[in-house]
N, CA, C and O atoms as a printed pandas DataFrame, in Angstrom:
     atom_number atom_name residue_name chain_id  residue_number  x_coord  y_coord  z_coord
0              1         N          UNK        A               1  170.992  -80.908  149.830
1              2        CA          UNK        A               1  170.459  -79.817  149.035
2              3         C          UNK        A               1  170.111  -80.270  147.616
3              4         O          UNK        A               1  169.105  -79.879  147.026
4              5         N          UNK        A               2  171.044  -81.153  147.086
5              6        CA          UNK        A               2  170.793  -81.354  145.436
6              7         C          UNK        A               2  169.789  -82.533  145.786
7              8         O          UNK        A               2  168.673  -82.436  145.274
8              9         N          UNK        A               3  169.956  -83.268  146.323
9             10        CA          UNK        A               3  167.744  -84.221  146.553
10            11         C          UNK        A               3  167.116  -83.462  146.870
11            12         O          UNK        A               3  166.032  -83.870  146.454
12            13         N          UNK        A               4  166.895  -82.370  147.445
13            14        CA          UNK        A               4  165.710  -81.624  147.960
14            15         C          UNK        A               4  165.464  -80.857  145.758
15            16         O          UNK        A               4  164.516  -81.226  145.064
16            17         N          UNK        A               5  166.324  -80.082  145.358
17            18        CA          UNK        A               5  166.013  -79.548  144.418
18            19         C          UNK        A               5  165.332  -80.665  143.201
19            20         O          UNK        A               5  164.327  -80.411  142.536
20            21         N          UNK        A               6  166.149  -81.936  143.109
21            22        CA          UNK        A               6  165.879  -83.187  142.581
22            23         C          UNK        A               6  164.021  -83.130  142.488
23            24         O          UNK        A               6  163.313  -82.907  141.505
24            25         N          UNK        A               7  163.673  -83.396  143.778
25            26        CA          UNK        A               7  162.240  -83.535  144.891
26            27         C          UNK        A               7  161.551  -82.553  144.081
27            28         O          UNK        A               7  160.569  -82.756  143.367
28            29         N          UNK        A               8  162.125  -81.551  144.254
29            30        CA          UNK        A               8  161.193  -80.322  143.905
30            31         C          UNK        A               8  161.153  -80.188  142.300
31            32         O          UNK        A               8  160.024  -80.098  141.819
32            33         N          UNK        A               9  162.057  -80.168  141.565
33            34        CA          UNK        A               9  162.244  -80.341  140.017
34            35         C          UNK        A               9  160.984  -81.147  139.537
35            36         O          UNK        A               9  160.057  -80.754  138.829
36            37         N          UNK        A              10  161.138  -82.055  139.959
37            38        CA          UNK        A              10  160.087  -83.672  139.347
38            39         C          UNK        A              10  159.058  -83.300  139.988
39            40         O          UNK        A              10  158.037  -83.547  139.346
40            41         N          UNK        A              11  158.790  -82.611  141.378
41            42        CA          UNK        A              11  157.076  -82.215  141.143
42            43         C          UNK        A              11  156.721  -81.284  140.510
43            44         O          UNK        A              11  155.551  -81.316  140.128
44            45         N          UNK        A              12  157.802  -79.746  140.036
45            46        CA          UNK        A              12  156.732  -79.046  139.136
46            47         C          UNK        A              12  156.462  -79.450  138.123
47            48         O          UNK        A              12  155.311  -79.358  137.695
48            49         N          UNK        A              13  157.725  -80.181  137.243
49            50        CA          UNK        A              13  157.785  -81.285  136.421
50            51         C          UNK        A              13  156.321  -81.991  135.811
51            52         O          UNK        A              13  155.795  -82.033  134.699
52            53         N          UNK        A              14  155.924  -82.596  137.384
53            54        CA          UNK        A              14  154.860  -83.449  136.759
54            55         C          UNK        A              14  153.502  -82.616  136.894
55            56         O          UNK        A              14  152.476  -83.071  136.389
56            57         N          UNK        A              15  153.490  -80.989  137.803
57            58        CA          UNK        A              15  152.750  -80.765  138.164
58            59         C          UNK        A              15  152.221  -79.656  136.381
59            60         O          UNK        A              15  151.097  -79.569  135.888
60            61         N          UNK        A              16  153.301  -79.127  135.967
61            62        CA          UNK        A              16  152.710  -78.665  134.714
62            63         C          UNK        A              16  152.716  -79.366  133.409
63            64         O          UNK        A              16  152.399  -78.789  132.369
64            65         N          UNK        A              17  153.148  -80.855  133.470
65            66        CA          UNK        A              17  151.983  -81.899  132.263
66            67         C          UNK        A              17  151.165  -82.184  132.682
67            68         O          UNK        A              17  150.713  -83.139  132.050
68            69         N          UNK        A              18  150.285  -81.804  133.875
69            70        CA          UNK        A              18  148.689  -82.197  133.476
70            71         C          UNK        A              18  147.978  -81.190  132.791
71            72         O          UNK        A              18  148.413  -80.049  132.631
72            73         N          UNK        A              19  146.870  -81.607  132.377
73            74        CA          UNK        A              19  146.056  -80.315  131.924
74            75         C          UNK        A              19  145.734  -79.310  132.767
75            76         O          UNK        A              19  145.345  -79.488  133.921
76            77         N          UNK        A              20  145.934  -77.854  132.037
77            78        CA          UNK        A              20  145.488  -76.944  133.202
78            79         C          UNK        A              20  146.517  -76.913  134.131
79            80         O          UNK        A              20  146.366  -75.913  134.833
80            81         N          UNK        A              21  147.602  -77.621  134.492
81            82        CA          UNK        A              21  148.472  -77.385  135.588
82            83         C          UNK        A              21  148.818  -76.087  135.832
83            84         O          UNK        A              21  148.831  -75.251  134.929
84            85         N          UNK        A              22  149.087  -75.847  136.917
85            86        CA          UNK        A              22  149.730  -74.625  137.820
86            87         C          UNK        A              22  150.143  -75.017  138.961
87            88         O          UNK        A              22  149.789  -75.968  139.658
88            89         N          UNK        A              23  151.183  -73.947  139.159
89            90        CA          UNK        A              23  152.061  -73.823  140.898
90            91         C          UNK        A              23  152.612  -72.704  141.206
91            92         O          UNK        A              23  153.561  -72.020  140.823
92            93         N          UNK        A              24  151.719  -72.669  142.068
93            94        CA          UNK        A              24  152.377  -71.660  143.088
94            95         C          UNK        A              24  153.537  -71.351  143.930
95            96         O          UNK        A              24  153.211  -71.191  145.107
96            97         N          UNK        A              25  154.876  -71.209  143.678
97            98        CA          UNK        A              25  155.707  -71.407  144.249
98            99         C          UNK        A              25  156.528  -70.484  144.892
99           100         O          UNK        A              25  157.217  -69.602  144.379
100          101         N          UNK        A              26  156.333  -70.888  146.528
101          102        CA          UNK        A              26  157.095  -69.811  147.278
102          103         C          UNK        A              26  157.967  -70.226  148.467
103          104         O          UNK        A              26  157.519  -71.120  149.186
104          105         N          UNK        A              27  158.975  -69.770  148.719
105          106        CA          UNK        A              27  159.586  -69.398  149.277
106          107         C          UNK        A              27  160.890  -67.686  149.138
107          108         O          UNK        A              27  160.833  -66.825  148.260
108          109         N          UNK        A              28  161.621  -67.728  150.008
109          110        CA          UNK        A              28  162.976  -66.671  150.221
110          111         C          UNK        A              28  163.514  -65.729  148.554
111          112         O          UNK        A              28  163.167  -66.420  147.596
112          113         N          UNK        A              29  163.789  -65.219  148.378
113          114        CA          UNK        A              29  164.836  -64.808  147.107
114          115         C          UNK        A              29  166.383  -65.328  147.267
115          116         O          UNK        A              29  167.349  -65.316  148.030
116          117         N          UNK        A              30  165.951  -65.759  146.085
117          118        CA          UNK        A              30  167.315  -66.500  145.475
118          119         C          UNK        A              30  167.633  -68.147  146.082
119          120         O          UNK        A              30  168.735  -68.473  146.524
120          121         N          UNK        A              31  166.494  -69.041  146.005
121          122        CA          UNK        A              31  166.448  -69.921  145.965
122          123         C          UNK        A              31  166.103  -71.293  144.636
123          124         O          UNK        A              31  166.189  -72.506  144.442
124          125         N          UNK        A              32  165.714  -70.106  144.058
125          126        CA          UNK        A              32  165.621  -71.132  142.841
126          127         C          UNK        A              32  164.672  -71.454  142.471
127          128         O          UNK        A              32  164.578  -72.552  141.923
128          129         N          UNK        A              33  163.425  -70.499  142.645
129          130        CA          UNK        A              33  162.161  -71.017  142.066
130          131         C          UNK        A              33  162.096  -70.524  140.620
131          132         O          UNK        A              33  161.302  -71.274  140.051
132          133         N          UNK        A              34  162.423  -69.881  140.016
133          134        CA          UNK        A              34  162.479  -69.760  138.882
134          135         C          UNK        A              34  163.793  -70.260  137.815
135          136         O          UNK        A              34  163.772  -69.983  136.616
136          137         N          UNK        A              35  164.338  -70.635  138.130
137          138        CA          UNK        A              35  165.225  -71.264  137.864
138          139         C          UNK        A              35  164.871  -72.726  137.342
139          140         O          UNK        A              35  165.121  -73.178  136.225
140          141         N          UNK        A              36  164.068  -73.527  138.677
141          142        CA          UNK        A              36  163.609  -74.647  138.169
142          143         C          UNK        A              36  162.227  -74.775  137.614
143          144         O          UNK        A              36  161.939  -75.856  137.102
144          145         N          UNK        A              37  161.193  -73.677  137.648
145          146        CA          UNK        A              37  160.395  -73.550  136.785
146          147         C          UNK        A              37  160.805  -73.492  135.132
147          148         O          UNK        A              37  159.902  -73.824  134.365
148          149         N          UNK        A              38  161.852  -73.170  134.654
149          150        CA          UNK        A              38  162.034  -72.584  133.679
150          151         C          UNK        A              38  162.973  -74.488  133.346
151          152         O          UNK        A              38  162.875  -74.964  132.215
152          153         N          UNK        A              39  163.652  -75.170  134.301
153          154        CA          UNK        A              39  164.109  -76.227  133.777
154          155         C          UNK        A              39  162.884  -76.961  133.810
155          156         O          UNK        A              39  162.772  -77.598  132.763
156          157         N          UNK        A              40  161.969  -77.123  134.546
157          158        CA          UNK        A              40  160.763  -78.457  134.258
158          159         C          UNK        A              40  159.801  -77.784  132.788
159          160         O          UNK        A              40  158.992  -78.498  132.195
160          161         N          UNK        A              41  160.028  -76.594  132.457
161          162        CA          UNK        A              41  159.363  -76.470  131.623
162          163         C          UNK        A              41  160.307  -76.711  130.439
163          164         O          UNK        A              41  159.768  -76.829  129.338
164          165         N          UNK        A              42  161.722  -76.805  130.518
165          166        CA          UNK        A              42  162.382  -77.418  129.485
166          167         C          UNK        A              42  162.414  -78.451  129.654
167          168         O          UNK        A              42  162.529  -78.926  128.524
168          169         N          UNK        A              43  162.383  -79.541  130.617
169          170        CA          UNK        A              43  161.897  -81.145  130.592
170          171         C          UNK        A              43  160.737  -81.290  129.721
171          172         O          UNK        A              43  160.881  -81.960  128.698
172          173         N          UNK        A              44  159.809  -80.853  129.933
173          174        CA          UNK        A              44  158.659  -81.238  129.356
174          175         C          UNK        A              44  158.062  -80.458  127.644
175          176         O          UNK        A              44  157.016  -80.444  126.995
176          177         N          UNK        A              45  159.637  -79.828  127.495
177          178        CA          UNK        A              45  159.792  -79.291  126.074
178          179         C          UNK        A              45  158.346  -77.803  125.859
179          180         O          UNK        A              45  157.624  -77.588  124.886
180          181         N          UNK        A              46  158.408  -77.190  126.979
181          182        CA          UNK        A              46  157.420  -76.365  127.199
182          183         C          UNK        A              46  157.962  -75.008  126.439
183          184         O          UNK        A              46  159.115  -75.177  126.043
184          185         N          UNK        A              47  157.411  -73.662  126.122
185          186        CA          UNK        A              47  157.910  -72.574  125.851
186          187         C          UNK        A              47  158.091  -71.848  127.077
187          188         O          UNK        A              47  157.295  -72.344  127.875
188          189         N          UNK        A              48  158.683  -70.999  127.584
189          190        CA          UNK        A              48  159.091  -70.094  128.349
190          191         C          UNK        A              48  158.646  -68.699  128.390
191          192         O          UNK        A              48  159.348  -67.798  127.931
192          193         N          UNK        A              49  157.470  -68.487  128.940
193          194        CA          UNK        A              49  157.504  -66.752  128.669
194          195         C          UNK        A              49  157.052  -65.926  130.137
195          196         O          UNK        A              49  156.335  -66.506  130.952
196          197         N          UNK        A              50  157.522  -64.592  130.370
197          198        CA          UNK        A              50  157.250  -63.862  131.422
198          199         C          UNK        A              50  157.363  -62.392  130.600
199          200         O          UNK        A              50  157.772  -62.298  129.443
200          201         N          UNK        A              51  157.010  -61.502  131.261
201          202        CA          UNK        A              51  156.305  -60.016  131.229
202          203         C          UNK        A              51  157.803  -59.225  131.517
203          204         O          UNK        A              51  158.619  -59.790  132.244
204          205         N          UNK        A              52  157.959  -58.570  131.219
205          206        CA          UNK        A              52  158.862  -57.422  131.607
206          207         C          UNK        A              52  158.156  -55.587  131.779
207          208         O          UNK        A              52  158.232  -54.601  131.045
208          209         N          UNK        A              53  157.647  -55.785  132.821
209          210        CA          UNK        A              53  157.482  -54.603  133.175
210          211         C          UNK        A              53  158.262  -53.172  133.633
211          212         O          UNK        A              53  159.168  -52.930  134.430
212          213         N          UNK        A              54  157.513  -52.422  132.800
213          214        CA          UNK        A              54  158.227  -50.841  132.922
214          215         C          UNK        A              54  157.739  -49.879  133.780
215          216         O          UNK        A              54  157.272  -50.373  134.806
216          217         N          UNK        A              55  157.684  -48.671  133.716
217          218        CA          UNK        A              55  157.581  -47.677  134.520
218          219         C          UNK        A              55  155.885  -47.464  134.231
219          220         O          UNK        A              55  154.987  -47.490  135.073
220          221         N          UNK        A              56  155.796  -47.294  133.074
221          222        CA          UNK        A              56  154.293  -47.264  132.455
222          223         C          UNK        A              56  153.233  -48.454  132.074
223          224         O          UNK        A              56  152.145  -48.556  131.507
224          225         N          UNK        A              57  154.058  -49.175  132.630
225          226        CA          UNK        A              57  152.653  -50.728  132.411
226          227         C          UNK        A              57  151.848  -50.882  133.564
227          228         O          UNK        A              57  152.036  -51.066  134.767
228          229         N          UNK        A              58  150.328  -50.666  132.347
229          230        CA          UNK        A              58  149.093  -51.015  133.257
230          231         C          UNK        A              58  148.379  -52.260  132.598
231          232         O          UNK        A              58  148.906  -53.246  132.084
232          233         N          UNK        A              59  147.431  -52.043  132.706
233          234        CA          UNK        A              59  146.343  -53.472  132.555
234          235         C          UNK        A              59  146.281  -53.297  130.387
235          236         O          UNK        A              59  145.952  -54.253  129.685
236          237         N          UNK        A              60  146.512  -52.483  130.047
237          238        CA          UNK        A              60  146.118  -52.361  128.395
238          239         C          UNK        A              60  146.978  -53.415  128.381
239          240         O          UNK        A              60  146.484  -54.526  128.189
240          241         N          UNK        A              61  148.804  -53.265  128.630
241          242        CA          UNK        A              61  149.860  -53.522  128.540
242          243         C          UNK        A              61  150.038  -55.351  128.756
243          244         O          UNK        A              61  150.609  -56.250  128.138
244          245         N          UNK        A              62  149.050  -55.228  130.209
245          246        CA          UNK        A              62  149.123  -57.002  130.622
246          247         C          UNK        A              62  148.861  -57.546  129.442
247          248         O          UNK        A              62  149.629  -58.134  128.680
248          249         N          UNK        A              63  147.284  -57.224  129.294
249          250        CA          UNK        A              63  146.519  -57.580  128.113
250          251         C          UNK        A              63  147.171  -57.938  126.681
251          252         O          UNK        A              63  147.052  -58.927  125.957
252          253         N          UNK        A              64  147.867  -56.809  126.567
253          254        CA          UNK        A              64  148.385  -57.449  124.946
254          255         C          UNK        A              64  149.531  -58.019  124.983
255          256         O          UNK        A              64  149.991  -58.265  123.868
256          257         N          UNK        A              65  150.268  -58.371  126.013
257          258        CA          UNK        A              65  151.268  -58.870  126.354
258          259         C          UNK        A              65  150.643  -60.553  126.311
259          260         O          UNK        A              65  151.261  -61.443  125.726
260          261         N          UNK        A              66  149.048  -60.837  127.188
261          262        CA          UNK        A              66  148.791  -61.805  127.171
262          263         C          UNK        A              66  148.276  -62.544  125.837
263          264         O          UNK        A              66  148.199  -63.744  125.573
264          265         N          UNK        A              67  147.997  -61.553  125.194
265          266        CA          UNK        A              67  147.439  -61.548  123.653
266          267         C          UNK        A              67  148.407  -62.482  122.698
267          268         O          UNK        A              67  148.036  -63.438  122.018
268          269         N          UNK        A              68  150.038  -61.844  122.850
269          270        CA          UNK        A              68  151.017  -62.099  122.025
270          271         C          UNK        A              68  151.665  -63.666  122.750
271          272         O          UNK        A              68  152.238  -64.611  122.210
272          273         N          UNK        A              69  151.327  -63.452  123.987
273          274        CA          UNK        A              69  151.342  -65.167  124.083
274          275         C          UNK        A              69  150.669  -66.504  123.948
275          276         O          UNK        A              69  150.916  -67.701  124.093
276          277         N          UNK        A              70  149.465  -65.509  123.516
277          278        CA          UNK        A              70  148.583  -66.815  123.174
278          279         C          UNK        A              70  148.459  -66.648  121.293
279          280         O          UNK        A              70  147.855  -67.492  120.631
280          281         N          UNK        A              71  148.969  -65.733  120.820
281          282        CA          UNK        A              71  149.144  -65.870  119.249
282          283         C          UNK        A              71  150.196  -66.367  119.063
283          284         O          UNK        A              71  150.228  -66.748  117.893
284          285         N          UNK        A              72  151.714  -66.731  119.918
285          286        CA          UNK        A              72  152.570  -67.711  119.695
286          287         C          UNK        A              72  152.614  -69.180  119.831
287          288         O          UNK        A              72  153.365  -70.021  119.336
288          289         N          UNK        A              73  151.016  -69.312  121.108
289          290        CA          UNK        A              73  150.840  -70.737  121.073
290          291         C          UNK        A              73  150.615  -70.537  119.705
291          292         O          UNK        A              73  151.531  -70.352  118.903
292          293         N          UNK        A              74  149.198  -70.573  119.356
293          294        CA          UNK        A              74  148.744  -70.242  117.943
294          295         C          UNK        A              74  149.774  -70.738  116.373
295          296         O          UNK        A              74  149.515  -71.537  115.473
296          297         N          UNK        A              75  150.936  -69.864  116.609
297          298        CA          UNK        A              75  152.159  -69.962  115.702
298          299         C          UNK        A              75  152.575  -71.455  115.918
299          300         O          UNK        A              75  152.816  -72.193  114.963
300          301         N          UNK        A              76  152.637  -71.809  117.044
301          302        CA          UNK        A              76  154.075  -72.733  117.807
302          303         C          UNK        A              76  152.544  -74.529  117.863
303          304         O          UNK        A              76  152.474  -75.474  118.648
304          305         N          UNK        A              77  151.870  -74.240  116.912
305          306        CA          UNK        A              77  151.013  -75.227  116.810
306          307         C          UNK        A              77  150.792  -76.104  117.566
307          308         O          UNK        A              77  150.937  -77.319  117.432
308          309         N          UNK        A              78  150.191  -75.117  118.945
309          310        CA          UNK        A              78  149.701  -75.551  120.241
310          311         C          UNK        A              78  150.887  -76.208  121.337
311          312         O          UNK        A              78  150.716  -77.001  122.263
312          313         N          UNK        A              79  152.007  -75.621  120.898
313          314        CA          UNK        A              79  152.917  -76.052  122.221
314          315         C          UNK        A              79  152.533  -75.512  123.494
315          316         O          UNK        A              79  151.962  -74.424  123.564
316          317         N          UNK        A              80  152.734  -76.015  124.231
317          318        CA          UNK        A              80  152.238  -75.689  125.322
318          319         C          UNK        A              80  152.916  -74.902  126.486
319          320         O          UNK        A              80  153.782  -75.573  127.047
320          321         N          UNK        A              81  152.734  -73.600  127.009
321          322        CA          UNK        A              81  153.525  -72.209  127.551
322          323         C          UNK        A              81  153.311  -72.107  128.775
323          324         O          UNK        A              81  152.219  -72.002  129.333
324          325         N          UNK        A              82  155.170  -72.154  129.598
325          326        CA          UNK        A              82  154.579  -71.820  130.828
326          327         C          UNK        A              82  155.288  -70.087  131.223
327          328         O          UNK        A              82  156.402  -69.666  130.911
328          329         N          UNK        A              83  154.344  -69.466  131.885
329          330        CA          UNK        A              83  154.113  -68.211  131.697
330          331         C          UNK        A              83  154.418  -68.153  133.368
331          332         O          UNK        A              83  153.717  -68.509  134.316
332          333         N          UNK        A              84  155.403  -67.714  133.327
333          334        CA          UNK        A              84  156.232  -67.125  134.733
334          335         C          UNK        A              84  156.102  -65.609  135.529
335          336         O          UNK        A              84  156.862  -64.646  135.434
336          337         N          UNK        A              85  155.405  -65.692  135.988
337          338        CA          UNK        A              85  155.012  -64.291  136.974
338          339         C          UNK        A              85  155.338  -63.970  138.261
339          340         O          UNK        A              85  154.825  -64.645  139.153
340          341         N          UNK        A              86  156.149  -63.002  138.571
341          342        CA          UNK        A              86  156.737  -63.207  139.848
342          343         C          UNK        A              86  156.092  -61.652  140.499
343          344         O          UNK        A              86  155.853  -60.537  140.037
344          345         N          UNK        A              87  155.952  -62.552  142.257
345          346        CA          UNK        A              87  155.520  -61.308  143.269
346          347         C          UNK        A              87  156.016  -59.324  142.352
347          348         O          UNK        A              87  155.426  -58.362  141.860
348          349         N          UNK        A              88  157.276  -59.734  142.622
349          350        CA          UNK        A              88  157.521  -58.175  141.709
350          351         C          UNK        A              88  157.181  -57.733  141.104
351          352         O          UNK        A              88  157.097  -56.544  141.411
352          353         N          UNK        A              89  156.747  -58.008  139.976
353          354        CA          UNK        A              89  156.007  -57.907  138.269
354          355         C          UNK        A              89  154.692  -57.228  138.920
355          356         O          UNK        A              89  154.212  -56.235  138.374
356          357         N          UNK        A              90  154.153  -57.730  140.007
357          358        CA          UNK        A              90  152.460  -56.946  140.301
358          359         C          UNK        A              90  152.377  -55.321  140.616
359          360         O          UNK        A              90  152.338  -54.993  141.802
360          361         N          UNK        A              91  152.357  -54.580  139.883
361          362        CA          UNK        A              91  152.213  -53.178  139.821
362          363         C          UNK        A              91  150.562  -52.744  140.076
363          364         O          UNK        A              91  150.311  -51.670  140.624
364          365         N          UNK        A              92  149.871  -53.325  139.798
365          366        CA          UNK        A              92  148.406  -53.346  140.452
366          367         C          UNK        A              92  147.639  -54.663  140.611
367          368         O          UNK        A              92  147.805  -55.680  139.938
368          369         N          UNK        A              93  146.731  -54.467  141.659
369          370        CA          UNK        A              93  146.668  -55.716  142.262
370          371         C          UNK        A              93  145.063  -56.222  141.428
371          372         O          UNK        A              93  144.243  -57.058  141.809
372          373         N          UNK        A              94  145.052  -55.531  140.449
373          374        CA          UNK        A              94  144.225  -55.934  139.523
374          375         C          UNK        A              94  144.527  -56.880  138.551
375          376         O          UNK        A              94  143.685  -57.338  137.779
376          377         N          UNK        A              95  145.637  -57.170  138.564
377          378        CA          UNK        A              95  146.753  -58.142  137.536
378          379         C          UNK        A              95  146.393  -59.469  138.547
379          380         O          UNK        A              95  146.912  -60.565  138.335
């Protein structure tokens, strides 16, 4: 189990220092995909951000939510953000 997570660590790892990187990552609940998203993005000294959605968030809400993360790159003099979105969080499938 701890080489398989190892395995998997070091590819999102390398998969979000390229430019543009992304991953899609799925499997079960409560396996650990966010967990090790959130450590390869502290390997690679990344910022951490995800959405917390409420009862009343629509698309205005995404929007300035996405706004305030790209005015912290901005602040954070272009560090580079990985932005964590999970199946749940989709309240319309316009997101």
């Amino acid at each position: 189990f701890f080489t398989d997570a190892q395995n998997h660590l070091a590819r999102i790892a390398r998969i979000i220092r390229q430019p543009r990187g992304n991953a899609l990552l799925v499997g079960v609940s409560g396996v650990g995909r966010k967990s090790m998203a959130r450590m390869a993005a502290h390997m690679a000294s990344f910022t951490c951000s995800s959405i917390e959605i409420t009862r009343l968030y629509g698309t205005n809400e995404f929007r300035e939510d996405i706004k305030q993360m790209m005015m912290r790159i901005v602040k954070d003099e272009g560090k580079p953000l990985v932005f964590l979105f999970s199946d749940t969080q989709i309240v319309k499938e316009s997101f």
